[in-house]
Amino acid sequence: MTSFLGTELAQRGVAPDCVQTIELVRDVLARVGDKWTLLTITVLASGPLRFTALHEQVAGISQRMLSQTLRALTRDGLVTRTAYPEVPPRVEYALTPLGRSLSAAVDGLVHWVRSHQSDIVRNRDEFDRAPGANTATLPRL
Amino acid sequence: MTSFLGTELAQRGVAPDCVQTIELVRDVLARVGDKWTLLTITVLASGPLRFTALHEQVAGISQRMLSQTLRALTRDGLVTRTAYPEVPPRVEYALTPLGRSLSAAVDGLVHWVRSHQSDIVRNRDEFDRAPGANTATLPRL
DNA sequence: CCGCATCCGCCTAGATACTG
DNA sequence: CAGTATCTAGGCGGATGCGG
């Protein structure tokens, strides 16, 4: 048990393995949901790519963030990093089977969003048009 | 089209509605994946709760973050906020039908994590035990 | 030349303290 | 009880350096 959340849940009598699952779920969702991971996985879903190609395809990403994202994904075993000792150097990134299965799972959410995007957009419009409309104090994403 | 990403994708000839979907998907995933949203939705899935009850059940969350998270979810039409003009004030939060359907979609990812958590943990251990092990430069989550 | 790691600076997320 | 104002640590982008 590592986190405050974990101890809290444990004190409330939640089963340990369930607690572990909840932590890991949040952890993995945080990874998937962060600013660049989803796009990177999506781009890699169409095939292996080298660093520079990814840097172009993921559009607004900085080299630093691409590097970090790829290392995190590699650490989780979702992506493989293959360096070819050539001149000039070439490094290829590809989804592992695990990465592809995650990509498939994410597709579920993607489809949910596709199905309900109009609802969400409408709800946001409606909310923002309301009297108070505290959009200023909303999280930035 | 609002974002840099959007214009980039558009310049690369990606269909506009597809671009919009990609943006919104990332947007919603960022919301679901952020530090507190998933837990909040999960807790609310078992029934309506008032602010303080949520503050206790979500464990480590601060009032400010709970406030922001709930407002964002309300804006997206995933949660309803009902204020009863009493003394002392009482505010109840509940999942909307849309929120419940999202909750169901998220369950897909949760199940993926459950199925593969051992793989991920093992991969991380293995990675961290490797020679270089640049865990220092990983994103914090 | 390509793939990074490092340093620097802004700016936002998040914890702490306060108000209607 | 249900939030908002204040402060700080750290995420993130840009520039630079360097090994291969």
PDB file of C-alpha atoms (C1' of nucleotides) in Angstrom:
ATOM      1  CA  MET A   1       0.000   0.000   0.000  1.00  0.00           C
ATOM      2  CA  THR A   2       1.694   3.172  -1.086  1.00  0.00           C
ATOM      3  CA  SER A   3      -0.716   6.067  -1.140  1.00  0.00           C
ATOM      4  CA  PHE A   4      -2.849   8.059   1.234  1.00  0.00           C
ATOM      5  CA  LEU A   5      -5.830   6.984  -0.806  1.00  0.00           C
ATOM      6  CA  GLY A   6      -4.902   3.398  -0.254  1.00  0.00           C
ATOM      7  CA  THR A   7      -4.694   3.690   3.508  1.00  0.00           C
ATOM      8  CA  GLU A   8      -7.931   5.637   3.592  1.00  0.00           C
ATOM      9  CA  LEU A   9      -9.762   2.979   1.642  1.00  0.00           C
ATOM     10  CA  ALA A  10      -8.188   0.262   3.750  1.00  0.00           C
ATOM     11  CA  GLN A  11      -9.363   1.974   6.926  1.00  0.00           C
ATOM     12  CA  ARG A  12     -12.843   2.023   5.508  1.00  0.00           C
ATOM     13  CA  GLY A  13     -12.681  -1.742   5.220  1.00  0.00           C
ATOM     14  CA  VAL A  14     -12.306  -1.995   1.460  1.00  0.00           C
ATOM     15  CA  ALA A  15     -10.672  -5.230   0.388  1.00  0.00           C
ATOM     16  CA  PRO A  16      -6.917  -4.785  -0.285  1.00  0.00           C
ATOM     17  CA  ASP A  17      -6.903  -6.181  -3.802  1.00  0.00           C
ATOM     18  CA  CYS A  18      -9.813  -3.940  -4.661  1.00  0.00           C
ATOM     19  CA  VAL A  19      -7.900  -0.975  -3.300  1.00  0.00           C
ATOM     20  CA  GLN A  20      -4.911  -1.950  -5.392  1.00  0.00           C
ATOM     21  CA  THR A  21      -7.123  -2.188  -8.429  1.00  0.00           C
ATOM     22  CA  ILE A  22      -8.624   1.228  -7.793  1.00  0.00           C
ATOM     23  CA  GLU A  23      -5.178   2.791  -7.445  1.00  0.00           C
ATOM     24  CA  LEU A  24      -3.889   1.129 -10.571  1.00  0.00           C
ATOM     25  CA  VAL A  25      -7.007   1.988 -12.511  1.00  0.00           C
ATOM     26  CA  ARG A  26      -6.596   5.624 -11.637  1.00  0.00           C
ATOM     27  CA  ASP A  27      -2.941   5.379 -12.419  1.00  0.00           C
ATOM     28  CA  VAL A  28      -3.475   3.867 -15.847  1.00  0.00           C
ATOM     29  CA  LEU A  29      -6.373   6.165 -16.621  1.00  0.00           C
ATOM     30  CA  ALA A  30      -4.217   9.110 -15.663  1.00  0.00           C
ATOM     31  CA  ARG A  31      -1.618   7.863 -18.121  1.00  0.00           C
ATOM     32  CA  VAL A  32      -4.121   7.265 -20.900  1.00  0.00           C
ATOM     33  CA  GLY A  33      -5.931  10.518 -20.221  1.00  0.00           C
ATOM     34  CA  ASP A  34      -2.918  12.766 -19.996  1.00  0.00           C
ATOM     35  CA  LYS A  35      -2.185  15.386 -22.539  1.00  0.00           C
ATOM     36  CA  TRP A  36      -0.341  13.266 -25.112  1.00  0.00           C
ATOM     37  CA  THR A  37      -0.636   9.541 -24.436  1.00  0.00           C
ATOM     38  CA  LEU A  38      -3.914   8.923 -26.208  1.00  0.00           C
ATOM     39  CA  LEU A  39      -2.812  10.707 -29.362  1.00  0.00           C
ATOM     40  CA  THR A  40       0.503   8.892 -29.357  1.00  0.00           C
ATOM     41  CA  ILE A  41      -1.166   5.503 -28.995  1.00  0.00           C
ATOM     42  CA  THR A  42      -3.676   6.401 -31.675  1.00  0.00           C
ATOM     43  CA  VAL A  43      -0.931   7.418 -34.072  1.00  0.00           C
ATOM     44  CA  LEU A  44       1.110   4.302 -33.312  1.00  0.00           C
ATOM     45  CA  ALA A  45      -1.971   2.146 -33.848  1.00  0.00           C
ATOM     46  CA  SER A  46      -1.508   2.525 -37.598  1.00  0.00           C
ATOM     47  CA  GLY A  47       2.019   1.136 -37.483  1.00  0.00           C
ATOM     48  CA  PRO A  48       5.578   1.539 -36.150  1.00  0.00           C
ATOM     49  CA  LEU A  49       7.149   4.951 -36.455  1.00  0.00           C
ATOM     50  CA  ARG A  50      10.444   6.575 -35.666  1.00  0.00           C
ATOM     51  CA  PHE A  51      10.902   9.444 -33.259  1.00  0.00           C
ATOM     52  CA  THR A  52      10.877  12.263 -35.763  1.00  0.00           C
ATOM     53  CA  ALA A  53       7.877  10.886 -37.612  1.00  0.00           C
ATOM     54  CA  LEU A  54       5.972  10.701 -34.351  1.00  0.00           C
ATOM     55  CA  HIS A  55       7.064  14.210 -33.512  1.00  0.00           C
ATOM     56  CA  GLU A  56       5.451  15.380 -36.728  1.00  0.00           C
ATOM     57  CA  GLN A  57       2.307  13.267 -36.586  1.00  0.00           C
ATOM     58  CA  VAL A  58       1.398  14.070 -33.002  1.00  0.00           C
ATOM     59  CA  ALA A  59       1.305  17.697 -34.092  1.00  0.00           C
ATOM     60  CA  GLY A  60       1.799  20.059 -31.165  1.00  0.00           C
ATOM     61  CA  ILE A  61       3.966  17.861 -28.955  1.00  0.00           C
ATOM     62  CA  SER A  62       7.427  18.947 -27.841  1.00  0.00           C
ATOM     63  CA  GLN A  63      10.390  16.622 -28.084  1.00  0.00           C
ATOM     64  CA  ARG A  64      10.643  16.556 -24.344  1.00  0.00           C
ATOM     65  CA  MET A  65       7.024  15.465 -23.861  1.00  0.00           C
ATOM     66  CA  LEU A  66       7.233  12.914 -26.657  1.00  0.00           C
ATOM     67  CA  SER A  67      10.300  11.471 -25.053  1.00  0.00           C
ATOM     68  CA  GLN A  68       8.654  11.255 -21.648  1.00  0.00           C
ATOM     69  CA  THR A  69       5.423   9.828 -22.985  1.00  0.00           C
ATOM     70  CA  LEU A  70       7.214   7.162 -24.970  1.00  0.00           C
ATOM     71  CA  ARG A  71       9.380   6.176 -22.024  1.00  0.00           C
ATOM     72  CA  ALA A  72       6.343   5.862 -19.769  1.00  0.00           C
ATOM     73  CA  LEU A  73       4.565   3.733 -22.352  1.00  0.00           C
ATOM     74  CA  THR A  74       7.666   1.625 -22.835  1.00  0.00           C
ATOM     75  CA  ARG A  75       7.962   1.162 -19.090  1.00  0.00           C
ATOM     76  CA  ASP A  76       4.390  -0.095 -18.916  1.00  0.00           C
ATOM     77  CA  GLY A  77       5.127  -2.531 -21.727  1.00  0.00           C
ATOM     78  CA  LEU A  78       2.685  -0.862 -24.098  1.00  0.00           C
ATOM     79  CA  VAL A  79       5.310   0.246 -26.592  1.00  0.00           C
ATOM     80  CA  THR A  80       8.607  -1.197 -27.785  1.00  0.00           C
ATOM     81  CA  ARG A  81      11.650   0.924 -28.455  1.00  0.00           C
ATOM     82  CA  THR A  82      14.058  -0.434 -31.062  1.00  0.00           C
ATOM     83  CA  ALA A  83      17.310   1.417 -31.694  1.00  0.00           C
ATOM     84  CA  TYR A  84      19.265   0.562 -34.827  1.00  0.00           C
ATOM     85  CA  PRO A  85      22.980   1.286 -34.382  1.00  0.00           C
ATOM     86  CA  GLU A  86      23.375   3.078 -37.675  1.00  0.00           C
ATOM     87  CA  VAL A  87      24.560   6.436 -38.888  1.00  0.00           C
ATOM     88  CA  PRO A  88      22.421   8.472 -38.775  1.00  0.00           C
ATOM     89  CA  PRO A  89      20.740   6.751 -35.804  1.00  0.00           C
ATOM     90  CA  ARG A  90      17.260   5.351 -36.179  1.00  0.00           C
ATOM     91  CA  VAL A  91      14.826   4.499 -33.409  1.00  0.00           C
ATOM     92  CA  GLU A  92      11.490   2.863 -34.045  1.00  0.00           C
ATOM     93  CA  TYR A  93       8.533   2.764 -31.721  1.00  0.00           C
ATOM     94  CA  ALA A  94       5.729   0.243 -32.036  1.00  0.00           C
ATOM     95  CA  LEU A  95       2.716  -0.910 -30.055  1.00  0.00           C
ATOM     96  CA  THR A  96       3.133  -4.206 -28.215  1.00  0.00           C
ATOM     97  CA  PRO A  97       0.237  -6.720 -28.175  1.00  0.00           C
ATOM     98  CA  LEU A  98      -0.614  -5.300 -24.758  1.00  0.00           C
ATOM     99  CA  GLY A  99      -0.579  -1.808 -26.226  1.00  0.00           C
ATOM    100  CA  ARG A 100      -2.865  -2.872 -29.051  1.00  0.00           C
ATOM    101  CA  SER A 101      -5.319  -4.421 -26.611  1.00  0.00           C
ATOM    102  CA  LEU A 102      -5.355  -1.180 -24.620  1.00  0.00           C
ATOM    103  CA  SER A 103      -5.878   0.693 -27.850  1.00  0.00           C
ATOM    104  CA  ALA A 104      -8.888  -1.525 -28.460  1.00  0.00           C
ATOM    105  CA  ALA A 105     -10.255  -0.892 -24.962  1.00  0.00           C
ATOM    106  CA  VAL A 106      -9.843   2.832 -25.435  1.00  0.00           C
ATOM    107  CA  ASP A 107     -11.859   2.537 -28.626  1.00  0.00           C
ATOM    108  CA  GLY A 108     -14.850   1.766 -26.402  1.00  0.00           C
ATOM    109  CA  LEU A 109     -14.565   5.146 -24.771  1.00  0.00           C
ATOM    110  CA  VAL A 110     -13.892   6.759 -28.114  1.00  0.00           C
ATOM    111  CA  HIS A 111     -17.113   5.315 -29.445  1.00  0.00           C
ATOM    112  CA  TRP A 112     -18.976   6.519 -26.369  1.00  0.00           C
ATOM    113  CA  VAL A 113     -17.699  10.008 -27.020  1.00  0.00           C
ATOM    114  CA  ARG A 114     -18.620   9.764 -30.694  1.00  0.00           C
ATOM    115  CA  SER A 115     -22.141   8.699 -29.751  1.00  0.00           C
ATOM    116  CA  HIS A 116     -22.611  11.414 -27.164  1.00  0.00           C
ATOM    117  CA  GLN A 117     -20.452  14.288 -28.335  1.00  0.00           C
ATOM    118  CA  SER A 118     -23.444  16.285 -29.467  1.00  0.00           C
ATOM    119  CA  ASP A 119     -25.038  15.903 -26.034  1.00  0.00           C
ATOM    120  CA  ILE A 120     -21.908  17.092 -24.311  1.00  0.00           C
ATOM    121  CA  VAL A 121     -21.418  20.048 -26.610  1.00  0.00           C
ATOM    122  CA  ARG A 122     -25.067  21.009 -26.156  1.00  0.00           C
ATOM    123  CA  ASN A 123     -24.818  20.683 -22.388  1.00  0.00           C
ATOM    124  CA  ARG A 124     -21.727  22.859 -22.305  1.00  0.00           C
ATOM    125  CA  ASP A 125     -23.311  25.521 -24.453  1.00  0.00           C
ATOM    126  CA  GLU A 126     -26.397  25.521 -22.280  1.00  0.00           C
ATOM    127  CA  PHE A 127     -24.318  25.697 -19.104  1.00  0.00           C
ATOM    128  CA  ASP A 128     -22.150  28.521 -20.386  1.00  0.00           C
ATOM    129  CA  ARG A 129     -25.186  30.505 -21.478  1.00  0.00           C
ATOM    130  CA  ALA A 130     -26.669  30.279 -17.971  1.00  0.00           C
ATOM    131  CA  PRO A 131     -26.691  33.288 -15.584  1.00  0.00           C
ATOM    132  CA  GLY A 132     -23.665  32.531 -13.386  1.00  0.00           C
ATOM    133  CA  ALA A 133     -21.540  30.636 -15.940  1.00  0.00           C
ATOM    134  CA  ASN A 134     -18.399  30.204 -13.835  1.00  0.00           C
ATOM    135  CA  THR A 135     -16.363  28.986 -16.786  1.00  0.00           C
ATOM    136  CA  ALA A 136     -13.426  30.973 -15.459  1.00  0.00           C
ATOM    137  CA  THR A 137     -12.966  28.666 -12.494  1.00  0.00           C
ATOM    138  CA  LEU A 138     -13.086  25.460 -14.472  1.00  0.00           C
ATOM    139  CA  PRO A 139     -10.053  23.177 -14.763  1.00  0.00           C
ATOM    140  CA  ARG A 140      -8.049  23.902 -17.867  1.00  0.00           C
ATOM    141  CA  LEU A 141      -7.394  20.449 -19.275  1.00  0.00           C
TER     142      LEU A 141
ATOM    143  CA  MET B   1     -11.718  24.978 -34.859  1.00  0.00           C
ATOM    144  CA  THR B   2     -10.184  26.182 -31.650  1.00  0.00           C
ATOM    145  CA  SER B   3      -6.842  24.512 -31.062  1.00  0.00           C
ATOM    146  CA  PHE B   4      -3.442  24.381 -32.620  1.00  0.00           C
ATOM    147  CA  LEU B   5      -3.902  20.646 -32.885  1.00  0.00           C
ATOM    148  CA  GLY B   6      -7.065  21.190 -34.846  1.00  0.00           C
ATOM    149  CA  THR B   7      -5.478  23.476 -37.387  1.00  0.00           C
ATOM    150  CA  GLU B   8      -2.502  21.166 -37.726  1.00  0.00           C
ATOM    151  CA  LEU B   9      -4.716  18.188 -38.421  1.00  0.00           C
ATOM    152  CA  ALA B  10      -6.805  20.231 -40.815  1.00  0.00           C
ATOM    153  CA  GLN B  11      -3.718  21.305 -42.731  1.00  0.00           C
ATOM    154  CA  ARG B  12      -2.784  17.676 -43.073  1.00  0.00           C
ATOM    155  CA  GLY B  13      -6.078  17.091 -44.818  1.00  0.00           C
ATOM    156  CA  VAL B  14      -7.877  15.246 -42.043  1.00  0.00           C
ATOM    157  CA  ALA B  15     -11.638  15.526 -42.333  1.00  0.00           C
ATOM    158  CA  PRO B  16     -13.023  18.327 -40.127  1.00  0.00           C
ATOM    159  CA  ASP B  17     -15.565  16.215 -38.258  1.00  0.00           C
ATOM    160  CA  CYS B  18     -12.889  13.645 -37.568  1.00  0.00           C
ATOM    161  CA  VAL B  19     -10.657  16.383 -36.195  1.00  0.00           C
ATOM    162  CA  GLN B  20     -13.484  17.578 -34.006  1.00  0.00           C
ATOM    163  CA  THR B  21     -14.018  14.063 -32.719  1.00  0.00           C
ATOM    164  CA  ILE B  22     -10.335  13.621 -31.948  1.00  0.00           C
ATOM    165  CA  GLU B  23     -10.265  16.876 -30.013  1.00  0.00           C
ATOM    166  CA  LEU B  24     -13.379  16.031 -28.088  1.00  0.00           C
ATOM    167  CA  VAL B  25     -12.202  12.517 -27.382  1.00  0.00           C
ATOM    168  CA  ARG B  26      -8.976  13.822 -25.933  1.00  0.00           C
ATOM    169  CA  ASP B  27     -10.932  16.428 -24.074  1.00  0.00           C
ATOM    170  CA  VAL B  28     -13.313  13.943 -22.499  1.00  0.00           C
ATOM    171  CA  LEU B  29     -10.561  11.431 -21.823  1.00  0.00           C
ATOM    172  CA  ALA B  30      -8.546  14.144 -20.166  1.00  0.00           C
ATOM    173  CA  ARG B  31     -11.558  14.847 -17.970  1.00  0.00           C
ATOM    174  CA  VAL B  32     -12.202  11.206 -17.152  1.00  0.00           C
ATOM    175  CA  GLY B  33      -8.532  10.472 -16.664  1.00  0.00           C
ATOM    176  CA  ASP B  34      -7.660  13.359 -14.429  1.00  0.00           C
ATOM    177  CA  LYS B  35      -6.781  12.888 -10.836  1.00  0.00           C
ATOM    178  CA  TRP B  36     -10.278  12.942  -9.340  1.00  0.00           C
ATOM    179  CA  THR B  37     -12.998  12.580 -11.961  1.00  0.00           C
ATOM    180  CA  LEU B  38     -12.982   8.817 -12.187  1.00  0.00           C
ATOM    181  CA  LEU B  39     -13.160   8.353  -8.445  1.00  0.00           C
ATOM    182  CA  THR B  40     -15.933  10.912  -8.166  1.00  0.00           C
ATOM    183  CA  ILE B  41     -17.984   9.230 -10.856  1.00  0.00           C
ATOM    184  CA  THR B  42     -17.362   5.836  -9.320  1.00  0.00           C
ATOM    185  CA  VAL B  43     -18.512   7.048  -5.908  1.00  0.00           C
ATOM    186  CA  LEU B  44     -21.563   8.758  -7.382  1.00  0.00           C
ATOM    187  CA  ALA B  45     -22.435   5.588  -9.263  1.00  0.00           C
ATOM    188  CA  SER B  46     -23.784   4.095  -6.044  1.00  0.00           C
ATOM    189  CA  GLY B  47     -26.233   6.956  -5.555  1.00  0.00           C
ATOM    190  CA  PRO B  48     -26.708  10.718  -5.015  1.00  0.00           C
ATOM    191  CA  LEU B  49     -24.553  12.371  -2.364  1.00  0.00           C
ATOM    192  CA  ARG B  50     -24.111  15.793  -0.853  1.00  0.00           C
ATOM    193  CA  PHE B  51     -20.927  17.801  -0.964  1.00  0.00           C
ATOM    194  CA  THR B  52     -19.535  16.812   2.423  1.00  0.00           C
ATOM    195  CA  ALA B  53     -20.351  13.150   1.939  1.00  0.00           C
ATOM    196  CA  LEU B  54     -18.482  13.209  -1.350  1.00  0.00           C
ATOM    197  CA  HIS B  55     -15.604  15.007   0.302  1.00  0.00           C
ATOM    198  CA  GLU B  56     -15.320  12.127   2.756  1.00  0.00           C
ATOM    199  CA  GLN B  57     -15.861   9.271   0.319  1.00  0.00           C
ATOM    200  CA  VAL B  58     -13.414  10.466  -2.310  1.00  0.00           C
ATOM    201  CA  ALA B  59     -10.766  10.278   0.395  1.00  0.00           C
ATOM    202  CA  GLY B  60      -7.813  12.547  -0.344  1.00  0.00           C
ATOM    203  CA  ILE B  61      -9.585  15.224  -2.402  1.00  0.00           C
ATOM    204  CA  SER B  62      -9.497  18.883  -1.404  1.00  0.00           C
ATOM    205  CA  GLN B  63     -12.659  20.973  -1.302  1.00  0.00           C
ATOM    206  CA  ARG B  64     -11.386  23.083  -4.124  1.00  0.00           C
ATOM    207  CA  MET B  65     -10.703  20.143  -6.429  1.00  0.00           C
ATOM    208  CA  LEU B  66     -14.023  18.534  -5.556  1.00  0.00           C
ATOM    209  CA  SER B  67     -15.724  21.801  -6.381  1.00  0.00           C
ATOM    210  CA  GLN B  68     -13.974  22.121  -9.723  1.00  0.00           C
ATOM    211  CA  THR B  69     -14.478  18.498 -10.650  1.00  0.00           C
ATOM    212  CA  LEU B  70     -18.178  18.631  -9.880  1.00  0.00           C
ATOM    213  CA  ARG B  71     -18.648  21.856 -11.804  1.00  0.00           C
ATOM    214  CA  ALA B  72     -16.901  20.423 -14.846  1.00  0.00           C
ATOM    215  CA  LEU B  73     -19.014  17.270 -14.676  1.00  0.00           C
ATOM    216  CA  THR B  74     -22.141  19.358 -14.256  1.00  0.00           C
ATOM    217  CA  ARG B  75     -21.198  21.478 -17.235  1.00  0.00           C
ATOM    218  CA  ASP B  76     -20.827  18.388 -19.376  1.00  0.00           C
ATOM    219  CA  GLY B  77     -24.249  17.195 -18.251  1.00  0.00           C
ATOM    220  CA  LEU B  78     -22.840  14.146 -16.508  1.00  0.00           C
ATOM    221  CA  VAL B  79     -23.890  15.222 -13.029  1.00  0.00           C
ATOM    222  CA  THR B  80     -26.810  17.199 -11.659  1.00  0.00           C
ATOM    223  CA  ARG B  81     -26.448  19.741  -8.876  1.00  0.00           C
ATOM    224  CA  THR B  82     -29.545  20.246  -6.736  1.00  0.00           C
ATOM    225  CA  ALA B  83     -29.477  22.960  -4.085  1.00  0.00           C
ATOM    226  CA  TYR B  84     -32.197  22.927  -1.452  1.00  0.00           C
ATOM    227  CA  PRO B  85     -32.795  26.442  -0.066  1.00  0.00           C
ATOM    228  CA  GLU B  86     -32.690  25.393   3.550  1.00  0.00           C
ATOM    229  CA  VAL B  87     -30.742  26.295   6.647  1.00  0.00           C
ATOM    230  CA  PRO B  88     -28.218  24.808   6.846  1.00  0.00           C
ATOM    231  CA  PRO B  89     -27.772  24.652   3.063  1.00  0.00           C
ATOM    232  CA  ARG B  90     -27.937  21.271   1.389  1.00  0.00           C
ATOM    233  CA  VAL B  91     -26.650  20.405  -2.079  1.00  0.00           C
ATOM    234  CA  GLU B  92     -27.009  17.019  -3.666  1.00  0.00           C
ATOM    235  CA  TYR B  93     -25.036  15.688  -6.592  1.00  0.00           C
ATOM    236  CA  ALA B  94     -26.194  12.783  -8.733  1.00  0.00           C
ATOM    237  CA  LEU B  95     -25.238  11.081 -11.979  1.00  0.00           C
ATOM    238  CA  THR B  96     -27.420  11.903 -14.976  1.00  0.00           C
ATOM    239  CA  PRO B  97     -28.401   9.138 -17.406  1.00  0.00           C
ATOM    240  CA  LEU B  98     -25.548  10.390 -19.595  1.00  0.00           C
ATOM    241  CA  GLY B  99     -23.219  10.148 -16.620  1.00  0.00           C
ATOM    242  CA  ARG B 100     -24.336   6.615 -15.924  1.00  0.00           C
ATOM    243  CA  SER B 101     -23.716   5.569 -19.502  1.00  0.00           C
ATOM    244  CA  LEU B 102     -20.223   7.063 -19.303  1.00  0.00           C
ATOM    245  CA  SER B 103     -19.707   5.194 -16.066  1.00  0.00           C
ATOM    246  CA  ALA B 104     -20.608   2.015 -17.935  1.00  0.00           C
ATOM    247  CA  ALA B 105     -18.162   2.822 -20.730  1.00  0.00           C
ATOM    248  CA  VAL B 106     -15.421   3.487 -18.225  1.00  0.00           C
ATOM    249  CA  ASP B 107     -16.065   0.063 -16.754  1.00  0.00           C
ATOM    250  CA  GLY B 108     -14.657  -1.336 -19.986  1.00  0.00           C
ATOM    251  CA  LEU B 109     -11.320   0.297 -19.309  1.00  0.00           C
ATOM    252  CA  VAL B 110     -11.502  -0.697 -15.668  1.00  0.00           C
ATOM    253  CA  HIS B 111     -11.924  -4.294 -16.711  1.00  0.00           C
ATOM    254  CA  TRP B 112      -9.005  -4.013 -19.108  1.00  0.00           C
ATOM    255  CA  VAL B 113      -6.839  -2.755 -16.266  1.00  0.00           C
ATOM    256  CA  ARG B 114      -8.057  -5.534 -13.988  1.00  0.00           C
ATOM    257  CA  SER B 115      -7.185  -8.108 -16.627  1.00  0.00           C
ATOM    258  CA  HIS B 116      -3.756  -6.693 -17.338  1.00  0.00           C
ATOM    259  CA  GLN B 117      -2.630  -5.072 -14.116  1.00  0.00           C
ATOM    260  CA  SER B 118      -0.225  -7.894 -13.352  1.00  0.00           C
ATOM    261  CA  ASP B 119       1.382  -7.475 -16.777  1.00  0.00           C
ATOM    262  CA  ILE B 120       1.825  -3.757 -16.249  1.00  0.00           C
ATOM    263  CA  VAL B 121       3.248  -4.136 -12.760  1.00  0.00           C
ATOM    264  CA  ARG B 122       5.637  -6.801 -14.016  1.00  0.00           C
ATOM    265  CA  ASN B 123       6.695  -4.662 -16.966  1.00  0.00           C
ATOM    266  CA  ARG B 124       7.370  -1.710 -14.688  1.00  0.00           C
ATOM    267  CA  ASP B 125       9.409  -3.781 -12.275  1.00  0.00           C
ATOM    268  CA  GLU B 126      11.408  -5.233 -15.117  1.00  0.00           C
ATOM    269  CA  PHE B 127      11.978  -1.810 -16.656  1.00  0.00           C
ATOM    270  CA  ASP B 128      13.031  -0.243 -13.374  1.00  0.00           C
ATOM    271  CA  ARG B 129      15.448  -3.075 -12.701  1.00  0.00           C
ATOM    272  CA  ALA B 130      17.160  -2.547 -16.059  1.00  0.00           C
ATOM    273  CA  PRO B 131      20.614  -0.886 -16.357  1.00  0.00           C
ATOM    274  CA  GLY B 132      19.673   2.696 -17.274  1.00  0.00           C
ATOM    275  CA  ALA B 133      16.293   2.908 -15.511  1.00  0.00           C
ATOM    276  CA  ASN B 134      15.590   6.592 -16.126  1.00  0.00           C
ATOM    277  CA  THR B 135      12.616   6.604 -13.789  1.00  0.00           C
ATOM    278  CA  ALA B 136      13.680  10.039 -12.597  1.00  0.00           C
ATOM    279  CA  THR B 137      12.647  11.685 -15.845  1.00  0.00           C
ATOM    280  CA  LEU B 138       9.223  10.083 -16.008  1.00  0.00           C
ATOM    281  CA  PRO B 139       6.052  12.167 -15.821  1.00  0.00           C
ATOM    282  CA  ARG B 140       4.707  12.355 -12.304  1.00  0.00           C
ATOM    283  CA  LEU B 141       1.019  11.634 -12.798  1.00  0.00           C
TER     284      LEU B 141
ATOM    285  C1'  DC C   1      22.364  14.436 -38.807  1.00  0.00           C
ATOM    286  C1'  DC C   2      18.980  11.920 -35.250  1.00  0.00           C
ATOM    287  C1'  DG C   3      17.526  11.097 -30.699  1.00  0.00           C
ATOM    288  C1'  DC C   4      17.430  12.485 -26.687  1.00  0.00           C
ATOM    289  C1'  DA C   5      18.934  14.897 -21.576  1.00  0.00           C
ATOM    290  C1'  DT C   6      19.408  19.183 -19.341  1.00  0.00           C
ATOM    291  C1'  DC C   7      18.586  23.900 -18.020  1.00  0.00           C
ATOM    292  C1'  DC C   8      15.453  27.722 -17.718  1.00  0.00           C
ATOM    293  C1'  DG C   9      10.980  30.171 -17.334  1.00  0.00           C
ATOM    294  C1'  DC C  10       6.036  30.423 -17.439  1.00  0.00           C
ATOM    295  C1'  DC C  11       1.839  29.071 -15.814  1.00  0.00           C
ATOM    296  C1'  DT C  12      -1.441  25.912 -14.047  1.00  0.00           C
ATOM    297  C1'  DA C  13      -2.888  22.229 -10.769  1.00  0.00           C
ATOM    298  C1'  DG C  14      -3.437  21.432  -6.110  1.00  0.00           C
ATOM    299  C1'  DA C  15      -3.086  22.014  -0.801  1.00  0.00           C
ATOM    300  C1'  DT C  16      -4.064  25.432   2.895  1.00  0.00           C
ATOM    301  C1'  DA C  17      -6.803  29.014   4.953  1.00  0.00           C
ATOM    302  C1'  DC C  18     -10.825  31.921   4.932  1.00  0.00           C
ATOM    303  C1'  DT C  19     -16.065  33.566   4.087  1.00  0.00           C
ATOM    304  C1'  DG C  20     -21.500  33.714   3.324  1.00  0.00           C
TER     305       DG C  20
ATOM    306  C1'  DC D   1     -22.276  23.391   5.153  1.00  0.00           C
ATOM    307  C1'  DA D   2     -20.777  24.689   0.812  1.00  0.00           C
ATOM    308  C1'  DG D   3     -17.879  26.799  -1.399  1.00  0.00           C
ATOM    309  C1'  DT D   4     -13.975  30.872  -2.769  1.00  0.00           C
ATOM    310  C1'  DA D   5      -9.226  33.417  -2.144  1.00  0.00           C
ATOM    311  C1'  DT D   6      -4.170  32.725  -1.527  1.00  0.00           C
ATOM    312  C1'  DC D   7       0.259  30.488  -2.078  1.00  0.00           C
ATOM    313  C1'  DT D   8       3.499  27.155  -3.757  1.00  0.00           C
ATOM    314  C1'  DA D   9       5.298  22.958  -6.089  1.00  0.00           C
ATOM    315  C1'  DG D  10       5.643  21.005 -10.262  1.00  0.00           C
ATOM    316  C1'  DG D  11       4.016  20.156 -15.267  1.00  0.00           C
ATOM    317  C1'  DC D  12       5.158  21.659 -19.634  1.00  0.00           C
ATOM    318  C1'  DG D  13       7.278  24.086 -23.684  1.00  0.00           C
ATOM    319  C1'  DG D  14      11.554  26.138 -25.810  1.00  0.00           C
ATOM    320  C1'  DA D  15      16.476  26.402 -26.386  1.00  0.00           C
ATOM    321  C1'  DT D  16      20.736  24.233 -25.996  1.00  0.00           C
ATOM    322  C1'  DG D  17      24.217  20.574 -25.720  1.00  0.00           C
ATOM    323  C1'  DC D  18      26.018  16.110 -26.811  1.00  0.00           C
ATOM    324  C1'  DG D  19      26.636  11.147 -27.788  1.00  0.00           C
ATOM    325  C1'  DG D  20      26.226   8.003 -31.436  1.00  0.00           C
TER     326       DG D  20
END
